[in-house]
Structure formats: C-alpha cells, structure tokens
C-alpha cells in the first residue's frame, strides 16, 4: 500500500497538580480550551471538543498517524502550562499532574463522548474528579493501583 491511513479518536483526561481549582473564570477557561485546541492542530491532531471542570481537562481529539500519545500529551501539557503562566502571572505556581488518562473512542461513540465532555459542570455538582477518573478507568478495563494515580 503506497499510503498510510488512520482514523483514531482519543478521550484525554488530565488534572492540575493536587487537583487545585485553577479554572474558575469562564473567559480564562474558554481561552485555555482554545489554546489547547490550537496545540492539537499544530500536532496534526484535531480537537473535536475541549472541556473540563475547575481542576481538570477533557479533550476529544483525533490522533495523527505520525504522533504518539506521549508526544501529544507532552506538547499539550508543556505548551498549555507555559501559556497559563504567561497569561496569568498570579498562577506562576501552576503545574499539571504528572500522569493522564487516555481512552480510545470509536466513531460510533463520538456524540456520546462529546455530550459527556460538554456536561462537565453539571456532572461535577455531584461527582468528584477522583470518582469520575476511577469510573473511566473501570469502564475501560484499565488496571491501576490507587497509590500511583494521584499527585
């Protein structure tokens, strides 16, 4: 075959260090989500939706056939962290949690995942990030040890 083809969708989830609630101002959050989408585009990984809550981000995106998940996450975290610190000097102590969650999404589930990401504010009225993340890990049958999940 002379060409390579791929259609891979990912649901990425990553939190602020110690789940500090940095993302409380709507205009700042909208700019941050736009910046994250821009990082994706520069990596040939196109954001379908960026959302989240005060202490974490959910990203639904395609994955370029030339990128690894680790490369994409490094670009997302490094780039957005620098942008946050530049945009908001009062957040000079900002850091992302070291780890992240990444889950494959079939084309047939894109609408469902978009709805889930778009409903984060309502969802987190009753569910903590930790409980949400545990549920995602279990739903996707990811084995984990609780002592290595949080920082």
mmCIF file of C-alpha atoms in Angstrom:
data_model
loop_
_atom_site.group_PDB
_atom_site.id
_atom_site.type_symbol
_atom_site.label_atom_id
_atom_site.label_comp_id
_atom_site.label_asym_id
_atom_site.label_seq_id
_atom_site.Cartn_x
_atom_site.Cartn_y
_atom_site.Cartn_z
ATOM 1 C CA UNK A 1 0.000 0.000 0.000
ATOM 2 C CA UNK A 2 1.625 3.314 -1.048
ATOM 3 C CA UNK A 3 -0.091 5.409 1.653
ATOM 4 C CA UNK A 4 -0.842 5.031 5.344
ATOM 5 C CA UNK A 5 -4.278 5.802 6.719
ATOM 6 C CA UNK A 6 -5.549 6.206 10.248
ATOM 7 C CA UNK A 7 -8.740 7.309 11.973
ATOM 8 C CA UNK A 8 -8.040 7.265 15.696
ATOM 9 C CA UNK A 9 -10.073 9.191 18.266
ATOM 10 C CA UNK A 10 -8.937 9.712 21.841
ATOM 11 C CA UNK A 11 -10.531 10.948 25.049
ATOM 12 C CA UNK A 12 -7.713 12.505 27.093
ATOM 13 C CA UNK A 13 -8.149 13.483 30.741
ATOM 14 C CA UNK A 14 -5.570 15.370 32.781
ATOM 15 C CA UNK A 15 -5.706 17.213 36.072
ATOM 16 C CA UNK A 16 -3.979 20.082 37.793
ATOM 17 C CA UNK A 17 -1.357 19.119 40.356
ATOM 18 C CA UNK A 18 -3.159 18.129 43.572
ATOM 19 C CA UNK A 19 -6.414 18.947 41.742
ATOM 20 C CA UNK A 20 -6.099 22.633 42.584
ATOM 21 C CA UNK A 21 -9.132 24.543 41.243
ATOM 22 C CA UNK A 22 -7.352 26.979 38.914
ATOM 23 C CA UNK A 23 -10.046 27.084 36.224
ATOM 24 C CA UNK A 24 -12.909 29.043 37.722
ATOM 25 C CA UNK A 25 -13.201 32.069 35.439
ATOM 26 C CA UNK A 26 -15.240 31.355 32.313
ATOM 27 C CA UNK A 27 -13.378 33.702 29.943
ATOM 28 C CA UNK A 28 -9.979 32.323 31.010
ATOM 29 C CA UNK A 29 -11.189 28.724 30.671
ATOM 30 C CA UNK A 30 -12.562 29.389 27.174
ATOM 31 C CA UNK A 31 -9.208 30.866 26.111
ATOM 32 C CA UNK A 32 -7.335 27.931 27.652
ATOM 33 C CA UNK A 33 -9.536 25.418 25.856
ATOM 34 C CA UNK A 34 -8.982 27.291 22.604
ATOM 35 C CA UNK A 35 -5.249 27.271 23.187
ATOM 36 C CA UNK A 36 -5.295 23.518 23.848
ATOM 37 C CA UNK A 37 -7.245 23.002 20.609
ATOM 38 C CA UNK A 38 -4.584 25.060 18.813
ATOM 39 C CA UNK A 39 -1.804 22.879 20.205
ATOM 40 C CA UNK A 40 -3.666 19.836 18.870
ATOM 41 C CA UNK A 41 -3.950 21.397 15.432
ATOM 42 C CA UNK A 42 -0.216 22.142 15.303
ATOM 43 C CA UNK A 43 0.386 18.462 16.061
ATOM 44 C CA UNK A 44 -1.996 17.334 13.276
ATOM 45 C CA UNK A 45 -4.296 16.039 15.999
ATOM 46 C CA UNK A 46 -7.573 17.876 15.682
ATOM 47 C CA UNK A 47 -9.689 18.705 18.725
ATOM 48 C CA UNK A 48 -13.347 17.746 18.469
ATOM 49 C CA UNK A 49 -14.107 19.240 21.886
ATOM 50 C CA UNK A 50 -12.171 20.593 24.858
ATOM 51 C CA UNK A 51 -13.969 20.807 28.189
ATOM 52 C CA UNK A 52 -13.498 20.096 31.833
ATOM 53 C CA UNK A 53 -14.032 21.500 35.253
ATOM 54 C CA UNK A 54 -12.142 23.697 37.738
ATOM 55 C CA UNK A 55 -9.346 21.172 38.252
ATOM 56 C CA UNK A 56 -9.079 19.140 35.061
ATOM 57 C CA UNK A 57 -9.423 18.999 31.292
ATOM 58 C CA UNK A 58 -11.177 16.553 28.982
ATOM 59 C CA UNK A 59 -10.138 16.534 25.343
ATOM 60 C CA UNK A 60 -11.698 14.602 22.489
ATOM 61 C CA UNK A 61 -9.371 14.627 19.504
ATOM 62 C CA UNK A 62 -8.071 12.691 16.564
ATOM 63 C CA UNK A 63 -4.564 11.277 16.751
ATOM 64 C CA UNK A 64 -2.258 11.825 13.811
ATOM 65 C CA UNK A 65 -0.679 8.670 12.436
ATOM 66 C CA UNK A 66 2.679 10.406 12.941
ATOM 67 C CA UNK A 67 2.233 11.133 16.662
ATOM 68 C CA UNK A 68 2.341 9.048 19.781
ATOM 69 C CA UNK A 69 0.030 9.715 22.700
ATOM 70 C CA UNK A 70 3.075 10.526 24.856
ATOM 71 C CA UNK A 71 4.298 13.107 22.318
ATOM 72 C CA UNK A 72 0.879 14.729 22.120
ATOM 73 C CA UNK A 73 0.480 14.859 25.900
ATOM 74 C CA UNK A 74 3.944 16.364 26.333
ATOM 75 C CA UNK A 75 3.080 19.115 23.833
ATOM 76 C CA UNK A 76 -0.327 19.728 25.419
ATOM 77 C CA UNK A 77 0.936 19.953 28.985
ATOM 78 C CA UNK A 78 4.143 21.870 28.261
ATOM 79 C CA UNK A 79 2.504 24.336 25.890
ATOM 80 C CA UNK A 80 -0.603 24.985 27.957
ATOM 81 C CA UNK A 81 1.372 25.289 31.200
ATOM 82 C CA UNK A 82 3.629 27.943 29.660
ATOM 83 C CA UNK A 83 0.582 29.742 28.239
ATOM 84 C CA UNK A 84 -1.198 29.702 31.622
ATOM 85 C CA UNK A 85 1.825 31.147 33.419
ATOM 86 C CA UNK A 86 2.274 33.829 30.751
ATOM 87 C CA UNK A 87 -1.412 34.716 30.584
ATOM 88 C CA UNK A 88 -1.911 34.701 34.348
ATOM 89 C CA UNK A 89 1.191 35.705 36.349
ATOM 90 C CA UNK A 90 -0.826 35.017 39.528
ATOM 91 C CA UNK A 91 -0.703 31.342 38.501
ATOM 92 C CA UNK A 92 3.091 31.163 38.348
ATOM 93 C CA UNK A 93 2.952 28.075 40.580
ATOM 94 C CA UNK A 94 0.706 26.202 38.123
ATOM 95 C CA UNK A 95 1.513 22.580 37.269
ATOM 96 C CA UNK A 96 -0.325 19.686 35.691
ATOM 97 C CA UNK A 97 -0.443 16.338 37.465
ATOM 98 C CA UNK A 98 2.319 14.106 36.091
ATOM 99 C CA UNK A 99 0.017 11.431 34.702
ATOM 100 C CA UNK A 100 -3.031 11.406 32.492
ATOM 101 C CA UNK A 101 -5.737 9.118 31.204
ATOM 102 C CA UNK A 102 -6.206 8.295 27.550
ATOM 103 C CA UNK A 103 -9.084 6.227 26.238
ATOM 104 C CA UNK A 104 -9.864 5.118 22.720
ATOM 105 C CA UNK A 105 -13.189 6.240 21.272
ATOM 106 C CA UNK A 106 -14.943 4.520 18.405
ATOM 107 C CA UNK A 107 -16.542 6.667 15.738
ATOM 108 C CA UNK A 108 -19.973 5.457 16.850
ATOM 109 C CA UNK A 109 -19.358 6.901 20.341
ATOM 110 C CA UNK A 110 -18.161 10.392 19.350
ATOM 111 C CA UNK A 111 -21.505 12.085 20.019
ATOM 112 C CA UNK A 112 -21.838 10.384 23.398
ATOM 113 C CA UNK A 113 -18.324 11.425 24.465
ATOM 114 C CA UNK A 114 -18.917 14.997 23.243
ATOM 115 C CA UNK A 115 -22.092 15.163 25.343
ATOM 116 C CA UNK A 116 -20.202 13.815 28.347
ATOM 117 C CA UNK A 117 -17.423 16.385 27.985
ATOM 118 C CA UNK A 118 -19.890 19.205 27.332
ATOM 119 C CA UNK A 119 -21.796 18.365 30.518
ATOM 120 C CA UNK A 120 -18.873 18.595 32.947
ATOM 121 C CA UNK A 121 -20.206 21.476 35.047
ATOM 122 C CA UNK A 122 -23.458 19.647 35.743
ATOM 123 C CA UNK A 123 -21.698 16.303 36.199
ATOM 124 C CA UNK A 124 -19.323 17.663 38.839
ATOM 125 C CA UNK A 125 -22.073 19.029 41.030
ATOM 126 C CA UNK A 126 -22.309 15.521 42.463
ATOM 127 C CA UNK A 127 -19.146 13.659 41.361
ATOM 128 C CA UNK A 128 -15.530 14.453 42.278
ATOM 129 C CA UNK A 129 -12.763 14.278 39.710
ATOM 130 C CA UNK A 130 -11.255 11.306 41.538
ATOM 131 C CA UNK A 131 -14.526 9.344 41.388
ATOM 132 C CA UNK A 132 -15.011 10.296 37.745
ATOM 133 C CA UNK A 133 -11.491 9.166 36.832
ATOM 134 C CA UNK A 134 -11.857 5.876 38.714
ATOM 135 C CA UNK A 135 -15.094 5.241 36.822
ATOM 136 C CA UNK A 136 -13.383 5.923 33.466
ATOM 137 C CA UNK A 137 -10.559 3.542 34.356
ATOM 138 C CA UNK A 138 -13.020 0.806 35.322
ATOM 139 C CA UNK A 139 -15.267 1.398 32.310
ATOM 140 C CA UNK A 140 -12.263 0.953 30.005
ATOM 141 C CA UNK A 141 -10.926 -2.031 31.997
ATOM 142 C CA UNK A 142 -7.672 -0.273 32.875
ATOM 143 C CA UNK A 143 -5.914 -1.941 35.784
ATOM 144 C CA UNK A 144 -4.488 0.516 38.290
ATOM 145 C CA UNK A 145 -3.118 0.831 41.789
ATOM 146 C CA UNK A 146 -4.736 3.720 43.664
ATOM 147 C CA UNK A 147 -1.451 4.743 45.297
ATOM 148 C CA UNK A 148 0.031 5.592 41.868
ATOM 149 C CA UNK A 149 -2.903 7.529 40.451
ATOM 150 C CA UNK A 150 -2.801 10.829 42.356
ATOM 151 C CA UNK A 151 -0.195 13.514 42.981
#
